[in-house]
Coordinates of C-alpha atoms in Angstrom, one line a residue:
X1289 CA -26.3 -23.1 11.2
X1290 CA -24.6 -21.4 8.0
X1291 CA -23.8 -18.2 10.4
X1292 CA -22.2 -20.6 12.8
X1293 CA -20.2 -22.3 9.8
X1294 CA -19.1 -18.8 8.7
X1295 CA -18.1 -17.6 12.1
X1296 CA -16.0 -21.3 12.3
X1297 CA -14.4 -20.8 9.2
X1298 CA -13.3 -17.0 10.4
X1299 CA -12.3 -18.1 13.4
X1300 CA -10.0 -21.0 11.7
X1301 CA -8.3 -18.5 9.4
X1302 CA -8.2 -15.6 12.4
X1303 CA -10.1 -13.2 11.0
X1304 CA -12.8 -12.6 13.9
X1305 CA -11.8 -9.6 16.3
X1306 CA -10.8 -10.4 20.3
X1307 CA -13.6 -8.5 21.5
X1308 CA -16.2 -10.4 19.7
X1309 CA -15.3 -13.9 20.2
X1310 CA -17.4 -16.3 22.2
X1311 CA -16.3 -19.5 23.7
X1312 CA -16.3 -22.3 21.8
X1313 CA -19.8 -24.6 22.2
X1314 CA -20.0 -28.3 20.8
X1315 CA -22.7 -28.8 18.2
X1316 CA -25.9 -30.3 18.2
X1317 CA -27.1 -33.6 18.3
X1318 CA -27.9 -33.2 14.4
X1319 CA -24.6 -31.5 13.5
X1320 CA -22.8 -33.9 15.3
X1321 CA -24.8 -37.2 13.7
X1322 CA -24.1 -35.1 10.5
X1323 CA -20.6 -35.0 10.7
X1324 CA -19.9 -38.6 11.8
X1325 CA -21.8 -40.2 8.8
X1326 CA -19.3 -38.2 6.7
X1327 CA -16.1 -39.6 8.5
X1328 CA -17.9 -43.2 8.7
X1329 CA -18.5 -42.9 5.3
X1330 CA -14.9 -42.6 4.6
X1331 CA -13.7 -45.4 6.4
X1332 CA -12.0 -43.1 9.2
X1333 CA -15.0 -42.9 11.9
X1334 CA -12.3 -43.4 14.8
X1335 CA -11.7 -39.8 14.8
X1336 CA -14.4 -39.7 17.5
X1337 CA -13.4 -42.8 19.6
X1338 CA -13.1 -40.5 22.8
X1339 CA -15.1 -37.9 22.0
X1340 CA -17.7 -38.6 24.4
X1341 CA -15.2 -39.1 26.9
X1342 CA -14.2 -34.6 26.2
X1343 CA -15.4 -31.7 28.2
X1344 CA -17.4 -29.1 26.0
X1345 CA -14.2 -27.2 25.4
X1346 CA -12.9 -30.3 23.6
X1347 CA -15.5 -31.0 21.9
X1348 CA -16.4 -28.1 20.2
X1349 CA -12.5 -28.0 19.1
X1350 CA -12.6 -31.4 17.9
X1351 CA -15.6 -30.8 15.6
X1352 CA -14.3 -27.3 14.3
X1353 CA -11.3 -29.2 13.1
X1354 CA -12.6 -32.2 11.8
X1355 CA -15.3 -29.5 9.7
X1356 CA -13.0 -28.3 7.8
X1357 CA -11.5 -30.9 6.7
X1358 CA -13.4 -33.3 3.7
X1359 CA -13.2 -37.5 4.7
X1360 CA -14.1 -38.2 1.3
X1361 CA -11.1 -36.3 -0.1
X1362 CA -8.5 -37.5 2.7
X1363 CA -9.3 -40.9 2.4
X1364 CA -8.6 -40.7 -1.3
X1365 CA -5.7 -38.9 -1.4
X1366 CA -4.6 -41.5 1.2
X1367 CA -5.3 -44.4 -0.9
X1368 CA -3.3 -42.6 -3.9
X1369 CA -0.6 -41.5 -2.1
X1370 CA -0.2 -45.1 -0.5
X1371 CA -1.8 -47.4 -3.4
X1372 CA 0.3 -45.0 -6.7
X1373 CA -1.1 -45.4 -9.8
X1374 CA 1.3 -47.5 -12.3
X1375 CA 3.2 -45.3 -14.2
X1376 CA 3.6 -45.6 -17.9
X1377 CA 5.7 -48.1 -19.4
X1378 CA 6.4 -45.0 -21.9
X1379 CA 9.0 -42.5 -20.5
X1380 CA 8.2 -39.0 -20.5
X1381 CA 9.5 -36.6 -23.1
X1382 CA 11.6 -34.2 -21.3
X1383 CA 13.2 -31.4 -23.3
X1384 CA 14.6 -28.0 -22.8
X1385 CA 11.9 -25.0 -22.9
X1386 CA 11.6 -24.1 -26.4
X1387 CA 13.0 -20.4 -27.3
X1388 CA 9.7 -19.1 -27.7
X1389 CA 9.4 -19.5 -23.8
X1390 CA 12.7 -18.0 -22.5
X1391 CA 14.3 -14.7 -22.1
X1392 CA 17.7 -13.6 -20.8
X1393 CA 19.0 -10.8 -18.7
X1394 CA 22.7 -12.3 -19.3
X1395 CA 21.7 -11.8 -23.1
X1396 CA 19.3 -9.0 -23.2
X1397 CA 20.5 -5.6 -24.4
X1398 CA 20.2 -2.4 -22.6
X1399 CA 17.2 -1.3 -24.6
X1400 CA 15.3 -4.6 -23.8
X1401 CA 16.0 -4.3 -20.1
X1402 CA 14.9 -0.7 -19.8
X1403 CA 11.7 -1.3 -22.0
X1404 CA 10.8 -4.0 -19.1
X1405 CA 11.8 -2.0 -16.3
X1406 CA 10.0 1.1 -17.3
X1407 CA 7.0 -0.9 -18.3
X1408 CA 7.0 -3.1 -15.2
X1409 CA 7.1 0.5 -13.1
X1410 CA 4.5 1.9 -15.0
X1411 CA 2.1 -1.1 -13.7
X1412 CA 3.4 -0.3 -10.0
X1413 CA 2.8 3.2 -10.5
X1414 CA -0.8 2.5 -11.5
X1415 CA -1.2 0.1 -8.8
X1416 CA -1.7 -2.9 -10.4
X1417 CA 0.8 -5.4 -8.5
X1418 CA 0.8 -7.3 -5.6
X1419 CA 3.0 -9.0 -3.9
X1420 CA 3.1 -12.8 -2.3
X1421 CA 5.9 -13.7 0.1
X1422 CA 5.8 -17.7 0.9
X1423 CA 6.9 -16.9 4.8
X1424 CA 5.6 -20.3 6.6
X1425 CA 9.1 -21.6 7.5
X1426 CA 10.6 -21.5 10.7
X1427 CA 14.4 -21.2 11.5
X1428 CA 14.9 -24.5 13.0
X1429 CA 17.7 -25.1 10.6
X1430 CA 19.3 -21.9 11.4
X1431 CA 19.2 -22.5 14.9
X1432 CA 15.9 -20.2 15.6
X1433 CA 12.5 -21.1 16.9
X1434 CA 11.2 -17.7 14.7
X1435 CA 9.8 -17.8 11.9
X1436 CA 12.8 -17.7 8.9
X1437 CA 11.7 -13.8 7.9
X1438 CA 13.0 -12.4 11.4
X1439 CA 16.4 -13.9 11.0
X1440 CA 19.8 -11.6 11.3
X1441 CA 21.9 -12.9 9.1
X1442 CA 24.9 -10.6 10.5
X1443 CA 24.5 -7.4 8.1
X1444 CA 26.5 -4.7 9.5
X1445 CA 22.8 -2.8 9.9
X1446 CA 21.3 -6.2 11.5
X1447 CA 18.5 -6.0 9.4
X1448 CA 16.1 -9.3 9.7
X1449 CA 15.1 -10.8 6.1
X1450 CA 11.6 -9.4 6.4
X1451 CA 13.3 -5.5 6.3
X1452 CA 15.3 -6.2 4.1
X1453 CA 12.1 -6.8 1.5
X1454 CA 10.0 -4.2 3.2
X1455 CA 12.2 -1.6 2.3
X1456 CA 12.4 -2.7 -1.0
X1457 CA 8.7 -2.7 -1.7
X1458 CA 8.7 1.4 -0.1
X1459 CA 11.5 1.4 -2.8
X1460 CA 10.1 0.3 -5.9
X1461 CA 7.5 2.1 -5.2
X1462 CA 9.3 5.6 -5.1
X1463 CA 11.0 4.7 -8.0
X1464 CA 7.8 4.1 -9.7
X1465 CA 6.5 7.7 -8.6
X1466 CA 9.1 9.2 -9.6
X1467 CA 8.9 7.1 -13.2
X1468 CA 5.0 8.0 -13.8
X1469 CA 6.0 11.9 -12.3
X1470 CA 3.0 11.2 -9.8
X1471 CA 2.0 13.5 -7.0
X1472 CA 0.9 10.1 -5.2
X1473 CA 3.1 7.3 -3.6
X1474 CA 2.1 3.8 -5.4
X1475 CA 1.1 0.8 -3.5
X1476 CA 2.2 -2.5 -4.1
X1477 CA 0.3 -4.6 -1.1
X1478 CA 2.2 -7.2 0.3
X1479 CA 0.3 -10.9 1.1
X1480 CA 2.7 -12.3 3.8
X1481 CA 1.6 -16.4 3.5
X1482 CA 2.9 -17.7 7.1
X1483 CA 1.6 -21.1 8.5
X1484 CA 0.4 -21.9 12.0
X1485 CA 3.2 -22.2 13.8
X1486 CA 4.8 -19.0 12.7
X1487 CA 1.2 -17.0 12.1
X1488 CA 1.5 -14.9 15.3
X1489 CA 5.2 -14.5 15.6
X1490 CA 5.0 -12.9 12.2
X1491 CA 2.1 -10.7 13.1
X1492 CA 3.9 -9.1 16.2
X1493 CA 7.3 -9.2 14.8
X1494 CA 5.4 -6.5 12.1
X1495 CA 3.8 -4.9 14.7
X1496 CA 7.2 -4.8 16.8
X1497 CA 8.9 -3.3 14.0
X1498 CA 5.9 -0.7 13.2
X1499 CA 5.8 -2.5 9.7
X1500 CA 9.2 -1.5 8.7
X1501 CA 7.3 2.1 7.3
X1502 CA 5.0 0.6 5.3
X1503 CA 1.4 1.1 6.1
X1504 CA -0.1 -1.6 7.7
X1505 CA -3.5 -1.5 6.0
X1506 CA -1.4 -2.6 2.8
X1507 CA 0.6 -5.8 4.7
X1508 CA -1.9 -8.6 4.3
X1509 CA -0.7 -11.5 6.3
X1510 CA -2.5 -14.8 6.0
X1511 CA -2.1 -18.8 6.7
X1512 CA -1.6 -21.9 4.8
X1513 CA -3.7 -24.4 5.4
X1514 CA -3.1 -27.9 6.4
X1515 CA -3.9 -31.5 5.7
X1516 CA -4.1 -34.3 8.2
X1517 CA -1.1 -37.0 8.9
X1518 CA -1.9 -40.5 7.2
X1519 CA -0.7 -43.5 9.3
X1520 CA 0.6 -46.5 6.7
X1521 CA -2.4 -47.9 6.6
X1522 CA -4.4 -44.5 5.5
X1523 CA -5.7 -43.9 8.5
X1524 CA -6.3 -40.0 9.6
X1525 CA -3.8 -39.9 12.6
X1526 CA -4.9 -38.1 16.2
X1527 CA -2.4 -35.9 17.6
X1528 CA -5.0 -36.1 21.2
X1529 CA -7.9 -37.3 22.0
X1530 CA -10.0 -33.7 21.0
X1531 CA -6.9 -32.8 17.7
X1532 CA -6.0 -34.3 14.7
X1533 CA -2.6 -34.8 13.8
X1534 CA -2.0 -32.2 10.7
X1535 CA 0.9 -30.7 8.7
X1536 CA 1.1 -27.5 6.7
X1537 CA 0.4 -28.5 3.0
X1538 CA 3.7 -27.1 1.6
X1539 CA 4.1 -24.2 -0.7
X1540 CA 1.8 -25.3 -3.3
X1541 CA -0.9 -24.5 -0.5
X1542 CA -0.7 -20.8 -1.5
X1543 CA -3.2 -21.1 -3.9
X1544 CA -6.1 -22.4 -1.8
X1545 CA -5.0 -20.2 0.5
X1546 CA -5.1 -17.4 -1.1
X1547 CA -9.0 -17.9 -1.6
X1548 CA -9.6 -18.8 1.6
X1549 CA -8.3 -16.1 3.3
X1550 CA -10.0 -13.7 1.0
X1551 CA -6.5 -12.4 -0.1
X1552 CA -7.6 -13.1 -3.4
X1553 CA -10.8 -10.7 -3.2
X1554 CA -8.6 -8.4 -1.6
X1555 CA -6.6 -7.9 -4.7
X1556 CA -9.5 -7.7 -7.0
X1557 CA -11.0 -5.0 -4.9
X1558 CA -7.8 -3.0 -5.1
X1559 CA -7.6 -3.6 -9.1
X1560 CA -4.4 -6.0 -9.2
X1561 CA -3.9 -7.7 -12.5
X1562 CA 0.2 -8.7 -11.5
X1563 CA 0.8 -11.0 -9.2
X1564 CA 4.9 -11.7 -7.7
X1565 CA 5.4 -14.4 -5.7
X1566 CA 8.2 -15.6 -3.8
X1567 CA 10.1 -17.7 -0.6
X1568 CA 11.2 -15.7 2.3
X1569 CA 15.2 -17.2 2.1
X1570 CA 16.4 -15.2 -0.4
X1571 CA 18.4 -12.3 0.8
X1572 CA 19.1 -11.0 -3.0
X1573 CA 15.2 -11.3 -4.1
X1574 CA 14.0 -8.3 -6.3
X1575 CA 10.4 -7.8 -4.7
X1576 CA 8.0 -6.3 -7.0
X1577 CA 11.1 -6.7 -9.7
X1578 CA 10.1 -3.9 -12.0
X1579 CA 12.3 -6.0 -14.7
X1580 CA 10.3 -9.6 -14.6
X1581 CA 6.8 -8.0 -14.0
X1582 CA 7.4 -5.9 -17.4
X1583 CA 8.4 -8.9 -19.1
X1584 CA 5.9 -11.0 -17.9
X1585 CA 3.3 -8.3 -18.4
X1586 CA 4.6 -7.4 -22.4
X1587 CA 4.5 -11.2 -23.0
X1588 CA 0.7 -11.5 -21.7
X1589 CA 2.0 -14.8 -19.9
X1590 CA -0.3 -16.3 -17.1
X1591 CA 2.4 -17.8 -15.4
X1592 CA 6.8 -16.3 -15.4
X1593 CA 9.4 -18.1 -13.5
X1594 CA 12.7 -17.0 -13.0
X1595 CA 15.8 -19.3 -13.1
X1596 CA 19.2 -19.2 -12.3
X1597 CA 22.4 -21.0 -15.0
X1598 CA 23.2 -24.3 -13.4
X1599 CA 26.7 -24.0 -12.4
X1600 CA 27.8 -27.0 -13.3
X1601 CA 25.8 -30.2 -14.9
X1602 CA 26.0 -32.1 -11.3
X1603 CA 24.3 -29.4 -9.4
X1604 CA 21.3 -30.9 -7.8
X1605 CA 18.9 -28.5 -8.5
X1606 CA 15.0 -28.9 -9.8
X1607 CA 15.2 -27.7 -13.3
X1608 CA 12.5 -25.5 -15.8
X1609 CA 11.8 -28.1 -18.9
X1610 CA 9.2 -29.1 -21.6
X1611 CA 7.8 -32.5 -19.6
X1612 CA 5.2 -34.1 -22.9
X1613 CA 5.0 -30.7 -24.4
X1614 CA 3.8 -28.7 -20.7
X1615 CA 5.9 -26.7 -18.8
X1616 CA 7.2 -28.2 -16.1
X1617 CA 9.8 -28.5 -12.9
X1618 CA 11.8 -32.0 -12.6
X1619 CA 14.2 -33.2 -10.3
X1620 CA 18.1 -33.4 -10.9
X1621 CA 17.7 -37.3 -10.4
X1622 CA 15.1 -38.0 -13.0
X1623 CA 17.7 -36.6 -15.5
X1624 CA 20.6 -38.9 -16.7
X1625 CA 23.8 -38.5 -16.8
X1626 CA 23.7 -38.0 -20.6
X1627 CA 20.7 -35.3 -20.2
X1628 CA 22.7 -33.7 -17.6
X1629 CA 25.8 -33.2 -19.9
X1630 CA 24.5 -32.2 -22.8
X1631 CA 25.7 -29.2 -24.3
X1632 CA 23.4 -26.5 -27.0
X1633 CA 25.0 -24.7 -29.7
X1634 CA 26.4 -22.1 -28.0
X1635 CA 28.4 -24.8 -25.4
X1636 CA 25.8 -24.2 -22.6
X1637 CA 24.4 -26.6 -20.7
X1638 CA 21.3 -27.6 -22.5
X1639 CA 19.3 -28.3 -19.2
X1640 CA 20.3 -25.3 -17.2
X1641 CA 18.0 -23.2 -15.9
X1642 CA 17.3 -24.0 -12.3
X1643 CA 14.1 -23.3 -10.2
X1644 CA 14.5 -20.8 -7.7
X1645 CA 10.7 -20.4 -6.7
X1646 CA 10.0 -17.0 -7.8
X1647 CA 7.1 -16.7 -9.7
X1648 CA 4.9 -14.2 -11.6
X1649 CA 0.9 -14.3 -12.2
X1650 CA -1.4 -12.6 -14.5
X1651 CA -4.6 -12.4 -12.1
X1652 CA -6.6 -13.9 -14.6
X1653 CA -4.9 -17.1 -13.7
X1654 CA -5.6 -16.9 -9.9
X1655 CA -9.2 -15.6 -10.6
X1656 CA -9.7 -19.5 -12.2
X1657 CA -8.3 -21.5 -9.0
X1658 CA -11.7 -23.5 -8.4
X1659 CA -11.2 -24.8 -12.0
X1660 CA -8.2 -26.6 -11.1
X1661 CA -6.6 -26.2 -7.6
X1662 CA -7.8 -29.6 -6.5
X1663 CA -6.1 -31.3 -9.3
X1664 CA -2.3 -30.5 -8.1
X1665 CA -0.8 -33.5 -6.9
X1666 CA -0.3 -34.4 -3.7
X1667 CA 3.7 -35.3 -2.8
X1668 CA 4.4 -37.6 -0.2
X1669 CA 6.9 -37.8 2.7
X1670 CA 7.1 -40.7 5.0
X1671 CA 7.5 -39.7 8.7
X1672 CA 8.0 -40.6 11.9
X1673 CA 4.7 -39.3 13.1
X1674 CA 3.8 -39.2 17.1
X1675 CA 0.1 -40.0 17.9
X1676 CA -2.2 -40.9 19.8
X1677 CA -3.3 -44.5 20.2
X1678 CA -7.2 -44.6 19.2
X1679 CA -7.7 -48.0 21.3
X1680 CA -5.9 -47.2 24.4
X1681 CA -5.7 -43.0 24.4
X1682 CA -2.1 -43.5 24.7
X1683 CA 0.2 -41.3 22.7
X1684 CA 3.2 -43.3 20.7
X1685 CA 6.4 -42.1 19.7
X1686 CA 7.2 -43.8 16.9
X1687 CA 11.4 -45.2 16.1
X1688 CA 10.7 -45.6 12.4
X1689 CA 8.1 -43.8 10.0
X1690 CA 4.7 -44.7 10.5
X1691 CA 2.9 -42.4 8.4
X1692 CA 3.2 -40.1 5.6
X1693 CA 2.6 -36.1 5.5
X1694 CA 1.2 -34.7 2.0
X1695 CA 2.4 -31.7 0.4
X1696 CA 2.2 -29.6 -2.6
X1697 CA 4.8 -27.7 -4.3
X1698 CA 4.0 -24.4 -5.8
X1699 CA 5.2 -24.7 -9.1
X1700 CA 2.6 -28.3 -9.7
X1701 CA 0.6 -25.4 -12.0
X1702 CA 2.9 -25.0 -14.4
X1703 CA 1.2 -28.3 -16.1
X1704 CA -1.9 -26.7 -16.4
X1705 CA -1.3 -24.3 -18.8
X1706 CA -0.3 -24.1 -21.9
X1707 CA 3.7 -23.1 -23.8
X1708 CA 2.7 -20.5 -25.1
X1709 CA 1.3 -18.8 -21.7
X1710 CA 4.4 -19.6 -19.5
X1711 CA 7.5 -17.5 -19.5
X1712 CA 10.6 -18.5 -18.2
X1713 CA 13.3 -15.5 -17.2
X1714 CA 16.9 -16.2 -16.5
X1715 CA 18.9 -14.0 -14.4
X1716 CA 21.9 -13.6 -12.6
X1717 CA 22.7 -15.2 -10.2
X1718 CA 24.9 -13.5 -7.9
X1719 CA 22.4 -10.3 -8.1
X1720 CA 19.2 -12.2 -7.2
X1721 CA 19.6 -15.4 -5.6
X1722 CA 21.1 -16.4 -2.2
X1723 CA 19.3 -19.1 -0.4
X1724 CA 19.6 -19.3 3.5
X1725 CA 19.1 -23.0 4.4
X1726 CA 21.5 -24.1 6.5
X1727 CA 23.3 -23.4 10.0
X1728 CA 25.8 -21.1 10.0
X1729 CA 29.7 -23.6 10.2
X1730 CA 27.4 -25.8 7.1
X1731 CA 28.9 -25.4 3.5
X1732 CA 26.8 -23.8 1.8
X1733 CA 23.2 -21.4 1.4
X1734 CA 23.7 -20.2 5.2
X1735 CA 24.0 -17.0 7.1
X1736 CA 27.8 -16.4 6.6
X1737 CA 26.9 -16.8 2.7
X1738 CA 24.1 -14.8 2.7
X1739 CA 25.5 -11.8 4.3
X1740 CA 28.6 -12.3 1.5
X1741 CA 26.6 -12.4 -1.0
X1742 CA 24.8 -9.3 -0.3
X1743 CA 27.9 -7.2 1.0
X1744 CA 29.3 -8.2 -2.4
X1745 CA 26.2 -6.9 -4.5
X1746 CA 26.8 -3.4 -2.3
X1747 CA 30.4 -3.5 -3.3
X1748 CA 29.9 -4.3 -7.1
X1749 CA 27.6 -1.2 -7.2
X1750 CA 29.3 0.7 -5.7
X1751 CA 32.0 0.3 -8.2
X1752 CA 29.9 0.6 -11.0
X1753 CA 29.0 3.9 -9.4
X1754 CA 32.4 5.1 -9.9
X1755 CA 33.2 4.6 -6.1
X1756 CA 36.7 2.7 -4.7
X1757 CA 35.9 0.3 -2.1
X1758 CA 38.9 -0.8 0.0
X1759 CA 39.7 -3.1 2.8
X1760 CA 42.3 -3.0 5.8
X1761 CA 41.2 -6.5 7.3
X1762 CA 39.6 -10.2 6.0
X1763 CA 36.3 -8.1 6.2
X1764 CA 35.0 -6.9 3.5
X1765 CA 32.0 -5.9 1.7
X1766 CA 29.6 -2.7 1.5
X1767 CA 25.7 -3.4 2.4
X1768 CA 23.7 -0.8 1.1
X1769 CA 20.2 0.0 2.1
X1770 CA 17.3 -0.7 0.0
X1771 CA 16.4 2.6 0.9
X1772 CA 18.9 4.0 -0.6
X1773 CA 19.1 2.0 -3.8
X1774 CA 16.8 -0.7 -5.4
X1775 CA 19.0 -2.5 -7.8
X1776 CA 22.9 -0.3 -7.7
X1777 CA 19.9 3.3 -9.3
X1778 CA 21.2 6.1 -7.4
X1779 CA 24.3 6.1 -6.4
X1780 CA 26.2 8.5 -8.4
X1781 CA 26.6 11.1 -5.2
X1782 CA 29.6 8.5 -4.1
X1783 CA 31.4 8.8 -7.4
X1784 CA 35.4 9.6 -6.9
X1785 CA 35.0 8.2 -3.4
X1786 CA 36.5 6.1 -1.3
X1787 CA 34.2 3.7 0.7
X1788 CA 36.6 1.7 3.8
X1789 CA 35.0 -1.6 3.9
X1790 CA 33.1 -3.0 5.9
X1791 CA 30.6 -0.2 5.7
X1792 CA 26.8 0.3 5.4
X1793 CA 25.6 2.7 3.3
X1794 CA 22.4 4.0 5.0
X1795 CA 21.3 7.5 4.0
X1796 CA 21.4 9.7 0.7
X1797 CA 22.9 13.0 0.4
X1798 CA 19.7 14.6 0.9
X1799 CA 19.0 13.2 4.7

C-alpha cells in the first residue's frame, strides 16, 4: 500500500513518466472503509454519495483526490473561515518598519550599491541562488486563455513575459562569470510555480521556445496545490459525481509546494543557500537581482522584500509595516485617513513602502517549513461556486455566492519571524516594477503600460550611455534586450550615437 501511496502522490504532482503509467484501479475494500471513516469523521461523508453508482475509472479518480486531501483539516479551516474568531477589542499597533529593517536604493551611495551588486554576483557565480517565479495565473484578464508568462505585450521584438526573464537569468549569470573571472558559466535554476490549469501550457510553451537557451535540466517547473470549495454551510463542495470542487490555494501555496514537489530537495542537492522569489506580471523585475540578493545576503536576513514609494497617500496598495512589533503586510483600508497622511521628518510619507511581491529567502528559512507552514492563515473569498447537487446528482449554477474559496497569500510568513531577521529594500519604481493586470483600453497596469514602461527604461539607458535617442512619430521608446544589457551595464559601444526611436536593440558589437 505505501508504494501505491507514493506512486498516487507522483502521479498528482506529474512526476511519473508516460511510458510507465498504468491505468488508474479503485482501492480495496479496506482502503476504501479506511478512507470513508476519515471523511465521516469530519462531518463531510457525502463526498461518496454516488460513488457506488462510478465505473472503475471514476472511482479510482475519486479516491486519489479525496487522499490527498486531510477532512479533519478542511472541516476546520471551514468552521474558521465561516465561524471567525472575535477579534480583540484592542486595536493592533501598526507602525512604520523601524530603520534598522530598511535600506534604500533612492538613498544608497554608489559605494553601497556596488558592494551589494558585487557581493550578490559573487553568490551567483558560486551557484548558490535559485530562483522562484509565482507563474499560476492565467491571462483571462488580458484577454488570453494562456497562462500570464506567454503574453506579448507588443515589444517591438514580441517577446512573451517568460523571455523576457529567461534571458535575464542567461544574463546575470554572464555577468557573474565575468565578475568571479570563471572559466565556467554559473547556474541560477529557475522553479517555475504554475497551477493546474496552466501546468501544461507552460511546460510546452518552454519546450516550444527550446527554453529560451537556457538548459532545461536547470528550469524546474512545478504546481501549486489546491484546497477544496466550501459551500456556506462548510460543506466540501462536488464539482461531479467522481471530482471535488477545488481552487488553487493562492500564492501563499508556494511554500507547501515547494516541498511537495521536491523543489525544495532539489535546491539542497545543488547547494542553494539564496532563494528570489517573484509574480510573473512584472515586465521590469530584476530576476536573480544581483543588488537585493547581496543585501539580503550581507544582512544575514531570512526573509527581504522589496517595496516601491507610494505615490501618493491614497494609493490603494498593501503596505510593509511593524503590525504588534512583527513584520507585516496590511491593506490600504485598515489604515486611516490620519495614518495615511502622515508625513516623517524628511516630508515623506511615513507609511510608504508598498508590497510588490518580490521576495528574498535565506534557505535556512525554507529548510523549517514543517515547523510552521500550516499555521498561515487561510483568506477567504465568497463565490459563486457551480456544483453538483449531492441528493439529486444534478449540477447547480448558482446567481449569488454560495460558498467560499480559501487562499493564502505569500507574504502571511513575514509574522513568523522576527525584526531583526526581515529586511525590507526600497527601489525605484519606474526601473523594477510594472504590473500587467488589466486589458489593454483599462487605465492602468496593462499591456500598453507595460510595454511604455520598459521602452522607457531602454531609452533612459541609453541616455545614460551617452547615446541620443530621437523620435519622428507619437512612438517612442528603445527596448533593449536582456541579452544585451541586465540593468543599462554595457552599453558604452552606442556612445555619440543616435538611436531613431522606436528601435530594439538586439545584438552587441561583437555578434
Amino acid at each position: 500500500m505505501a508504494s501505491n501511496m507514493v506512486n498516487t502522490l507522483l502521479e498528482k504532482l506529474h512526476l511519473t513518466s508516460k511510458e510507465g503509467y498504468a491505468p488508474a484501479q479503485e482501492p480495496n475494500e479496506e482502503e476504501l472503509k479506511a478512507l470513508r471513516q476519515k471523511y465521516e469523521k469530519a462531518n463531510q461523508e457525502h463526498v461518496f454519495a454516488f460513488y457506488d453508482d462510478l465505473d472503475t475509472e471514476g472511482k479510482a479518480a475519486l479516491f486519489e483526490q479525496l487522499s490527498g486531501f486531510d477532512p479533519d483539516r478542511i472541516s476546520i479551516l471551514a468552521d474558521k473561515a465561516l465561524h471567525p474568531p472575535k477579534e480583540s477589542d484592542q486595536p493592533p499597533s501598526i507602525n512604520p518598519l523601524p530603520e534598522s529593517a530598511t535600506a534604500s536604493l533612492l538613498e544608497s551611495n554608489n559605494e553601497e550599491k556596488e558592494k551589494w551588486y558585487k557581493e550578490g554576483l559573487s553568490l551567483i557565480a558560486q551557484n548558490k541562488v535559485a530562483v522562484v517565479l509565482m507563474a499560476g495565473g492565467q491571462g483571462t484578464r488580458l484577454g488570453s486563455s494562456d497562462p500570464k508568462g506567454c503574453f506579448d505585450i507588443g515589444l517591438p521584438s514580441h517577446k512573451s513575459l517568460f523571455q523576457v526573464q529567461a534571458e535575464r537569468i542567461w544574463k546575470v549569470q554572464q555577468l557573474a562569470k565575468q565578475h568571479a573571472s570563471s572559466s565556467t558559466v554559473p547556474v541560477v535554476p529557475w522553479y517555475v510555480m504554475t497551477s493546474g490549469p496552466t501546468r501544461g501550457p507552460t511546460e510546452r510553451f518552454f519546450q516550444e521556445h527550446n527554453y529560451f537557451g537556457l538548459d532545461k535540466e536547470n528550469v524546474v517547473v512545478f504546481e501549486q496545490g489546491v484546497l477544496p470549495c466550501i459551500s456556506n454551510e462548510g460543506k466540501v463542495l462536488m464539482e461531479s459525481k467522481s471530482k471535488v470542487a477545488v481552487a488553487p490555494d493562492g500564492n501563499g501555496g508556494i511554500y507547501q509546494a515547494l516541498v511537495l514537489s521536491e523543489a525544495r530537495s532539489d535546491m539542497r542537492k545543488r547547494g542553494i543557500e539564496h532563494v528570489h522569489a517573484y509574480c510573473v506580471d512584472n515586465c521590469l523585475v530584476k530576476v536573480a537581482d544581483p543588488v537585493f540578493v547581496g543585501f539580503s545576503a550581507a544582512r544575514d536576513a531570512d526573509i527581504g522584500t522589496k517595496v516601491v514609494r507610494k505615490r501618493a497617500a491614497n494609493e490603494p496598495v498593501g503596505l510593509i509595516v511593524e503590525k504588534n512589533g512583527k513584520p507585516d503586510v496590511v491593506e490600504y483600508s485598515e489604515i486611516d485617513q490620519e495614518m495615511a497622511e502622515a508625513k516623517d521628518t524628511g516630508d515623506r510619507l511615513k507609511f510608504r513602502a508598498a508590497n510588490i511581491v518580490t521576495h528574498y529567502y535565506n534557505f535556512r528559512f525554507l529548510e523549517a517549513i514543517e515547523e510552521w507552514g500550516n499555521k498561515l492563515p487561510h483568506h477567504v473569498a465568497k463565490k459563486k461556486i457551480p456544483y453538483m447537487d449531492t441528493e439529486t446528482g444534478q449540477t447547480v449554477k448558482p446567481d449569488k455566492p454560495n460558498g467560499i474559496k480559501l487562499e493564502q497569500f505569500v507574504f502571511d510568513v513575514f509574522q513568523f519571524i522576527d525584526m531583526d531577521k526581515f529586511v525590507c529594500f526600497e527601489v525605484d519604481r519606474k526601473e523594477e516594477f510594472s504590473p500587467l493586470k488589466n486589458a489593454r483600453g483599462s487605465a492602468e497596469d496593462n499591456a500598453d503600460t507595460s510595454k511604455a514602461d520598459m521602452m522607457e527604461q531602454g531609452t533612459r539607458w541609453l541616455q545614460a550611455a551617452g547615446a541620443t535617442v530621437v523620435s519622428e512619430s507619437t512612438a517612442t521608446g528603445v527596448e533593449i534586450s536582456p541579452l544585451i544589457s541586465y540593468g543599462g551595464e554595457g552599453l558604452g559601444y552606442l556612445k555619440g550615437r543616435e538611436i531613431k526611436a522606436p528601435a530594439v536593440i538586439e545584438k552587441s558589437p561583437q555578434e
